[in-house]
CSV table of C-alpha atoms and ligand atoms in Angstrom, one decimal:
chain,number,residue,atom,x,y,z
A,1,MET,CA,-23.5,-20.1,-9.4
A,2,ILE,CA,-20.7,-19.2,-7.0
A,3,HIS,CA,-21.9,-18.6,-3.5
A,4,ARG,CA,-18.8,-17.8,-1.5
A,5,VAL,CA,-15.2,-16.7,-2.3
A,6,VAL,CA,-12.2,-16.4,0.0
A,7,ALA,CA,-9.4,-14.2,-1.3
A,8,CYS,CA,-6.1,-12.9,0.1
A,9,ALA,CA,-3.8,-10.0,-0.7
A,10,HIS,CA,-0.6,-8.8,0.8
A,11,ALA,CA,-0.1,-5.1,1.8
A,12,ASN,CA,2.6,-3.3,-0.1
A,13,ILE,CA,5.0,-0.5,1.0
A,14,ALA,CA,6.1,1.9,-1.7
A,15,LEU,CA,9.7,2.6,-2.5
A,16,ILE,CA,8.6,5.4,-4.8
A,17,LYS,CA,5.5,6.9,-3.3
A,18,TYR,CA,2.0,7.7,-4.6
A,19,TRP,CA,1.0,11.0,-3.2
A,20,GLY,CA,-1.3,13.1,-5.5
A,21,LYS,CA,-4.1,12.4,-8.0
A,22,GLN,CA,-4.6,13.7,-11.5
A,23,THR,CA,-8.3,13.5,-10.7
A,24,ALA,CA,-10.1,11.9,-7.7
A,25,LEU,CA,-12.4,10.1,-10.1
A,26,GLY,CA,-11.0,6.6,-10.5
A,27,ASN,CA,-8.0,7.3,-8.4
A,28,LEU,CA,-5.7,8.3,-11.2
A,29,PRO,CA,-2.3,8.9,-9.6
A,30,ALA,CA,-0.2,12.0,-10.4
A,31,THR,CA,3.0,10.2,-9.4
A,32,PRO,CA,4.3,6.9,-10.7
A,33,SER,CA,5.1,4.5,-7.9
A,34,ILE,CA,7.1,1.3,-7.1
A,35,SER,CA,6.3,-1.0,-4.2
A,36,LEU,CA,7.2,-4.2,-2.4
A,37,ALA,CA,4.5,-6.6,-1.2
A,38,LEU,CA,5.2,-8.0,2.2
A,39,ASP,CA,4.6,-11.6,3.4
A,40,LYS,CA,3.7,-10.8,7.0
A,41,LEU,CA,1.0,-8.2,6.3
A,42,TYR,CA,-2.1,-9.4,4.6
A,43,THR,CA,-5.9,-9.2,4.4
A,44,GLU,CA,-8.2,-12.1,4.0
A,45,THR,CA,-11.6,-11.3,2.7
A,46,ILE,CA,-14.7,-13.6,2.5
A,47,VAL,CA,-17.4,-12.5,0.1
A,48,THR,CA,-20.8,-14.3,0.3
A,49,ARG,CA,-23.7,-13.8,-2.0
A,50,GLU,CA,-26.8,-12.8,0.1
A,51,GLU,CA,-30.4,-12.5,-0.9
A,52,LYS,CA,-31.1,-9.6,1.5
A,53,GLY,CA,-31.0,-6.9,-1.1
A,54,VAL,CA,-28.4,-4.9,0.8
A,55,ASP,CA,-24.7,-5.2,1.1
A,56,GLU,CA,-23.1,-5.7,4.5
A,57,PHE,CA,-19.4,-5.1,5.5
A,58,PHE,CA,-17.4,-6.3,8.5
A,59,LEU,CA,-13.8,-5.6,9.4
A,60,ASN,CA,-12.2,-7.9,11.9
A,61,ASP,CA,-15.7,-9.3,12.9
A,62,SER,CA,-17.2,-5.8,13.6
A,63,PRO,CA,-19.5,-3.9,11.3
A,64,VAL,CA,-17.5,-1.1,9.6
A,65,GLU,CA,-18.1,2.6,10.5
A,66,LYS,CA,-20.1,4.8,8.3
A,67,THR,CA,-17.4,6.4,6.2
A,68,THR,CA,-15.9,3.0,5.3
A,69,LYS,CA,-19.3,1.5,4.7
A,70,ASP,CA,-20.1,4.4,2.2
A,71,ARG,CA,-16.8,3.9,0.5
A,72,LEU,CA,-17.3,0.1,0.1
A,73,LEU,CA,-20.9,0.5,-1.0
A,74,LYS,CA,-19.8,2.9,-3.7
A,75,TYR,CA,-17.2,0.4,-4.7
A,76,LEU,CA,-19.6,-2.5,-5.1
A,77,ASN,CA,-22.1,-0.2,-6.9
A,78,PHE,CA,-19.3,0.7,-9.4
A,79,TRP,CA,-18.8,-3.0,-10.2
A,80,ARG,CA,-22.6,-3.4,-10.7
A,81,SER,CA,-22.8,-0.2,-12.8
A,82,GLU,CA,-20.1,-1.7,-15.1
A,83,SER,CA,-22.1,-4.9,-15.4
A,84,LEU,CA,-19.3,-6.8,-13.8
A,85,LEU,CA,-21.4,-8.0,-10.9
A,86,ASP,CA,-25.0,-8.5,-9.9
A,87,GLY,CA,-26.7,-9.3,-6.6
A,88,THR,CA,-25.9,-8.3,-3.1
A,89,PHE,CA,-23.1,-9.5,-0.8
A,90,SER,CA,-21.7,-9.7,2.7
A,91,VAL,CA,-18.0,-8.8,2.9
A,92,HIS,CA,-16.0,-10.0,5.9
A,93,SER,CA,-12.4,-8.7,5.9
A,94,SER,CA,-9.7,-9.3,8.4
A,95,ASN,CA,-6.3,-7.7,8.6
A,96,ASN,CA,-3.5,-9.3,10.5
A,97,PHE,CA,-2.0,-5.8,11.3
A,98,PRO,CA,-3.3,-2.4,12.7
A,99,THR,CA,-5.8,-0.6,10.4
A,100,GLY,CA,-5.7,3.0,9.5
A,101,ALA,CA,-2.4,4.0,11.2
A,102,GLY,CA,-0.4,4.4,8.0
A,103,LEU,CA,0.2,0.7,7.5
A,104,ALA,CA,-1.1,0.2,4.0
A,105,SER,CA,-4.3,-1.5,5.0
A,106,SER,CA,-6.3,-0.1,2.1
A,107,SER,CA,-3.7,-1.6,-0.4
A,108,SER,CA,-4.3,-5.2,0.8
A,109,GLY,CA,-8.0,-4.6,1.6
A,110,PHE,CA,-9.2,-3.4,-1.8
A,111,ALA,CA,-6.9,-5.9,-3.6
A,112,ALA,CA,-8.4,-8.8,-1.7
A,113,LEU,CA,-11.9,-7.5,-2.3
A,114,ALA,CA,-11.4,-6.9,-6.0
A,115,THR,CA,-9.9,-10.4,-6.3
A,116,ALA,CA,-12.9,-12.0,-4.6
A,117,LEU,CA,-15.4,-10.0,-6.6
A,118,GLY,CA,-13.5,-10.9,-9.8
A,119,LYS,CA,-14.3,-14.5,-9.1
A,120,PHE,CA,-18.0,-13.7,-8.9
A,121,SER,CA,-17.9,-11.7,-12.1
A,122,ASN,CA,-19.4,-13.0,-15.4
A,123,LYS,CA,-16.5,-11.5,-17.2
A,124,LYS,CA,-13.1,-13.2,-17.1
A,125,LEU,CA,-10.7,-10.6,-15.7
A,126,ASN,CA,-7.0,-10.7,-16.3
A,127,ARG,CA,-4.5,-9.4,-13.7
A,128,SER,CA,-4.1,-6.1,-15.4
A,129,GLU,CA,-7.9,-5.5,-15.5
A,130,LEU,CA,-8.1,-6.6,-11.8
A,131,SER,CA,-5.4,-4.1,-10.9
A,132,VAL,CA,-7.4,-1.3,-12.6
A,133,LEU,CA,-10.4,-2.4,-10.7
A,134,ALA,CA,-8.5,-2.5,-7.4
A,135,ARG,CA,-7.2,1.0,-8.1
A,136,ARG,CA,-10.8,2.2,-8.3
A,137,GLY,CA,-11.1,1.3,-4.6
A,138,SER,CA,-7.7,2.6,-3.5
A,139,GLY,CA,-4.7,3.7,-5.6
A,140,SER,CA,-2.2,1.6,-3.7
A,141,ALA,CA,-4.3,-1.5,-4.0
A,142,ALA,CA,-3.5,-1.7,-7.8
A,143,ARG,CA,0.0,-2.7,-6.7
A,144,SER,CA,-1.1,-5.5,-4.4
A,145,ILE,CA,-2.6,-7.4,-7.4
A,146,PRO,CA,0.7,-8.3,-9.0
A,147,GLY,CA,2.5,-8.1,-5.6
A,148,ALA,CA,6.2,-8.7,-5.3
A,149,LEU,CA,8.1,-5.7,-6.8
A,150,ALA,CA,5.4,-3.8,-8.7
A,151,ALA,CA,5.5,-0.7,-10.9
A,152,PHE,CA,2.4,1.6,-11.2
A,153,PRO,CA,2.9,4.2,-13.9
A,154,VAL,CA,1.0,7.4,-14.6
A,155,SER,CA,-1.3,7.0,-17.6
A,156,ALA,CA,-4.9,7.5,-18.6
A,157,ASN,CA,-6.1,4.3,-17.0
A,158,PRO,CA,-3.1,2.7,-15.3
A,159,SER,CA,-2.6,-0.8,-13.8
A,160,ALA,CA,0.4,-2.1,-11.9
A,161,ARG,CA,2.7,-4.6,-13.4
A,162,ARG,CA,5.2,-7.0,-11.8
A,163,LEU,CA,8.9,-6.0,-12.2
A,164,LEU,CA,10.4,-9.1,-10.4
A,165,PRO,CA,8.9,-12.2,-8.8
A,166,PRO,CA,9.4,-12.6,-5.0
A,167,GLU,CA,12.2,-15.2,-5.4
A,168,LYS,CA,14.3,-12.8,-7.5
A,169,ILE,CA,14.2,-10.0,-4.9
A,170,SER,CA,17.2,-10.0,-2.5
A,171,TRP,CA,15.8,-7.5,0.0
A,172,GLY,CA,12.9,-7.1,2.4
A,173,MET,CA,11.6,-4.7,5.0
A,174,VAL,CA,11.4,-4.5,8.8
A,175,ILE,CA,8.1,-2.8,9.7
A,176,VAL,CA,8.8,-0.8,12.8
A,177,VAL,CA,5.6,-0.1,14.7
A,178,VAL,CA,5.7,2.8,17.1
A,179,ASN,CA,3.7,3.1,20.3
A,180,ASN,CA,0.5,5.2,20.4
A,181,ALA,CA,0.6,6.1,16.7
A,182,GLU,CA,-2.6,8.1,16.2
A,183,LYS,CA,-5.0,7.8,13.3
A,184,GLU,CA,-4.1,10.8,11.1
A,185,THR,CA,-5.7,12.5,8.1
A,186,GLY,CA,-6.5,9.8,5.6
A,187,SER,CA,-4.5,9.6,2.4
A,188,SER,CA,-7.3,10.7,0.0
A,189,ILE,CA,-8.0,13.9,1.9
A,190,GLY,CA,-4.3,14.5,2.6
A,191,MET,CA,-3.3,14.2,-1.0
A,192,GLU,CA,-6.0,16.6,-2.1
A,193,LEU,CA,-4.9,19.1,0.6
A,194,SER,CA,-1.3,18.8,-0.6
A,195,ARG,CA,-2.3,19.4,-4.2
A,196,LYS,CA,-4.3,22.5,-3.3
A,197,THR,CA,-2.0,24.1,-0.7
A,198,SER,CA,1.5,22.7,-0.6
A,199,PRO,CA,4.0,25.1,-2.2
A,200,TYR,CA,6.2,22.1,-2.9
A,201,TYR,CA,3.5,20.0,-4.6
A,202,LYS,CA,4.7,20.6,-8.2
A,203,SER,CA,8.3,20.0,-7.2
A,204,TRP,CA,7.3,16.8,-5.5
A,205,ILE,CA,5.5,15.5,-8.6
A,206,ALA,CA,8.5,16.3,-10.8
A,207,GLN,CA,10.9,14.6,-8.4
A,208,ALA,CA,8.7,11.5,-8.1
A,209,HIS,CA,8.8,11.1,-11.9
A,210,LYS,CA,12.7,11.3,-11.9
A,211,ASP,CA,13.0,9.0,-8.9
A,212,TYR,CA,10.7,6.4,-10.7
A,213,GLN,CA,12.9,6.4,-13.8
A,214,ASN,CA,16.1,6.3,-11.8
A,215,ILE,CA,15.0,3.4,-9.5
A,216,LEU,CA,13.9,1.4,-12.5
A,217,ALA,CA,17.4,1.6,-13.9
A,218,VAL,CA,19.1,0.6,-10.7
A,219,ILE,CA,16.7,-2.2,-10.0
A,220,LYS,CA,17.7,-3.6,-13.4
A,221,LYS,CA,21.4,-3.5,-12.3
A,222,ASP,CA,20.5,-5.0,-8.9
A,223,ASP,CA,22.2,-2.1,-7.2
A,224,PHE,CA,20.8,-2.3,-3.7
A,225,THR,CA,22.7,0.8,-2.4
A,226,LYS,CA,21.2,3.0,-5.1
A,227,VAL,CA,17.7,1.5,-4.7
A,228,GLY,CA,17.9,2.3,-0.9
A,229,GLU,CA,19.2,5.8,-1.4
A,230,ILE,CA,16.5,6.7,-3.9
A,231,THR,CA,13.8,5.1,-1.7
A,232,GLU,CA,14.8,7.1,1.4
A,233,ALA,CA,15.2,10.3,-0.5
A,234,ASN,CA,11.8,9.9,-2.2
A,235,ALA,CA,10.0,9.3,1.1
A,236,LEU,CA,11.6,12.4,2.6
A,237,ALA,CA,10.7,14.5,-0.4
A,238,MET,CA,7.0,13.3,-0.1
A,239,HIS,CA,7.0,14.2,3.6
A,240,ALA,CA,8.5,17.7,2.8
A,241,CYS,CA,5.5,18.2,0.6
A,242,MET,CA,3.1,16.9,3.2
A,243,ILE,CA,4.7,19.1,6.0
A,244,ALA,CA,4.4,22.2,3.8
A,245,THR,CA,0.7,21.5,3.2
A,246,ARG,CA,-1.6,24.1,4.9
A,247,PRO,CA,-2.7,23.0,7.5
A,248,ALA,CA,0.4,20.9,7.9
A,249,LEU,CA,0.3,17.1,7.5
A,250,VAL,CA,2.9,16.0,10.1
A,251,TYR,CA,2.6,12.2,10.1
A,252,TRP,CA,5.8,11.7,12.2
A,253,ASN,CA,6.2,11.6,15.9
A,254,GLY,CA,9.5,11.7,17.9
A,255,VAL,CA,10.0,8.0,17.6
A,256,THR,CA,9.7,8.2,13.8
A,257,VAL,CA,12.6,10.7,13.8
A,258,ASP,CA,14.7,8.5,16.1
A,259,ILE,CA,14.3,5.6,13.8
A,260,ILE,CA,15.3,7.6,10.7
A,261,ARG,CA,18.4,8.9,12.6
A,262,SER,CA,19.3,5.4,13.8
A,263,ALA,CA,19.1,4.0,10.3
A,264,LYS,CA,21.6,6.6,9.2
A,265,GLN,CA,23.9,5.8,12.0
A,266,TRP,CA,23.7,2.0,11.3
A,267,ARG,CA,24.5,2.7,7.7
A,268,GLU,CA,27.6,4.7,8.7
A,269,ASN,CA,28.6,1.6,10.8
A,270,GLY,CA,28.3,-0.7,7.8
A,271,LEU,CA,24.7,-2.1,8.1
A,272,GLU,CA,23.0,-1.0,4.9
A,273,VAL,CA,19.4,0.0,5.8
A,274,TYR,CA,17.2,2.7,4.4
A,275,ALA,CA,14.0,4.3,6.0
A,276,THR,CA,10.7,4.9,4.3
A,277,ILE,CA,7.5,6.3,5.9
A,278,ASP,CA,3.9,6.4,4.7
A,279,ALA,CA,1.0,8.5,5.9
A,280,GLY,CA,1.6,7.5,9.6
A,281,ALA,CA,4.3,7.4,12.3
A,282,HIS,CA,5.5,3.9,11.6
A,283,VAL,CA,8.7,3.3,9.6
A,284,ALA,CA,9.6,0.6,7.1
A,285,LEU,CA,13.3,-0.2,7.0
A,286,LEU,CA,14.6,-1.6,3.7
A,287,ALA,CA,17.5,-4.0,4.0
A,288,ARG,CA,19.1,-7.0,2.4
A,289,LEU,CA,17.4,-10.3,3.3
A,290,ASP,CA,20.5,-11.5,5.2
A,291,ASP,CA,20.4,-8.3,7.4
A,292,LEU,CA,16.7,-8.3,8.3
A,293,ASN,CA,17.2,-10.1,11.7
A,294,LYS,CA,19.9,-7.8,12.7
A,295,VAL,CA,17.9,-4.7,11.7
A,296,ALA,CA,14.8,-5.9,13.6
A,297,LYS,CA,16.9,-6.6,16.8
A,298,LYS,CA,18.4,-3.1,16.7
A,299,ALA,CA,15.0,-1.4,15.9
A,300,LYS,CA,13.3,-3.1,18.9
A,301,LYS,CA,15.8,-1.4,21.2
A,302,ILE,CA,14.8,2.1,20.2
A,303,GLU,CA,12.6,3.6,23.0
A,304,GLY,CA,9.0,4.0,21.9
A,305,VAL,CA,9.1,1.1,19.4
A,306,GLU,CA,6.3,-1.4,20.0
A,307,LYS,CA,7.5,-4.1,17.6
A,308,ALA,CA,9.5,-4.8,14.6
A,309,VAL,CA,8.1,-7.2,12.0
A,310,ILE,CA,10.4,-8.9,9.6
A,311,CYS,CA,8.9,-9.0,6.1
A,312,LYS,CA,10.1,-10.8,3.0
A,313,PRO,CA,8.7,-10.2,-0.5
A,314,ALA,CA,5.3,-11.7,-1.1
A,315,GLY,CA,3.4,-12.7,-4.3
A,316,GLY,CA,0.2,-11.3,-5.8
A,317,SER,CA,-3.4,-11.5,-4.7
A,318,ARG,CA,-5.2,-14.8,-5.0
A,319,VAL,CA,-8.4,-16.7,-4.5
A,320,ILE,CA,-7.9,-19.2,-1.8
A,321,LYS,CA,-11.2,-21.1,-2.2
A,322,TRP,CA,-14.7,-20.8,-3.6
A,323,GLU,CA,-17.9,-22.8,-3.5
B,401,LIG,C1,2.0,4.9,-1.2
B,401,LIG,N1,0.4,6.1,0.2
B,401,LIG,O1,2.5,5.0,-2.3
B,401,LIG,C2,1.6,6.2,-0.5
B,401,LIG,C3,2.6,6.7,0.5
B,401,LIG,C4,0.4,6.8,1.4
B,401,LIG,C5,1.8,7.4,1.5
B,401,LIG,O2,-0.6,5.0,-1.4
B,401,LIG,O3,-6.9,7.8,-2.0
B,401,LIG,O4,-4.7,4.8,0.6
B,401,LIG,O5,-7.3,5.4,-1.6
B,401,LIG,O6,-6.0,6.1,-3.6
B,401,LIG,O7,-4.1,4.1,-1.8
B,401,LIG,C6,-2.0,5.7,0.3
B,401,LIG,O8,-2.9,5.9,-0.7
B,401,LIG,O9,-5.0,6.4,-1.3
B,401,LIG,C7,-0.7,5.6,-0.4
B,401,LIG,P1,-6.4,6.4,-2.2
B,401,LIG,P2,-4.2,5.1,-0.8
B,401,LIG,O10,1.9,3.8,-0.6
């Protein structure tokens, strides 16, 4: 019997965003999404079988707060209710990047956890099944199972699939971390608020479907300019929907706007870089691999920027060891 499993998954940042659910049950997305897994942002999770009769959860060595604990407990109960798992466990997770500030921590967190639990399971789970199970924890986590460039369609029970392996992707991202980014309304609550109250929600969903089809076509042609243009426009359309939500979901701060404006200026001066922003104030800048150093250097000079992390494409989730 397996006693302990260590698994790892990389966070992903979406080029085409997931914002909106068909139904909250099972995290069925209302928008199809495309993402890039990033080598410098990852979660490592150690799951140990315990005889205590209760599950325990730790994040970066501290017990998790109640909301996270309830969510994780529900997640393990789901695995047990599907007869995929039995027994009780302690889960120790560590992120090498800030948690809960719009930096994709739930994508790598639930992907690493699902990968570890999969190793404990009596059932042999393939990558697609694992992606579905990761999605039950957090929608974006489905995409960190295949990693690299992943597509996550809208369907009755979707999983994410890999479009290209990391070595075939000629671009990466600079994650621009801004000072004092506050923890904002979480994605699950935010998406539901947008669905219920944003006058632009329907238009956003329709646009996301178009952007998804269009980006698939230009990825095939390896047309970086078009990939970048669709990526930036898609993120801004999502934020328009968020900002129009009542009460408004304004995830940006002044520095976010400065970075978006700078990217436009750099582009006009010949450095091809495109901005994308999640449910937080930080910005991810998409650029060709050869340009990442230059982009990071420039980004660090913007006032209010804490750091700029150069990220290359990463692979999928994996079990590192077990005993
Ligand atoms: C994305 N986000 O595609 C978008 C962009 C946030 C903005 O996926 O409710 O934390 O757990 O399924 O996965 C964040 O969504 O939400 C997200 P749940 P999740 O990356």
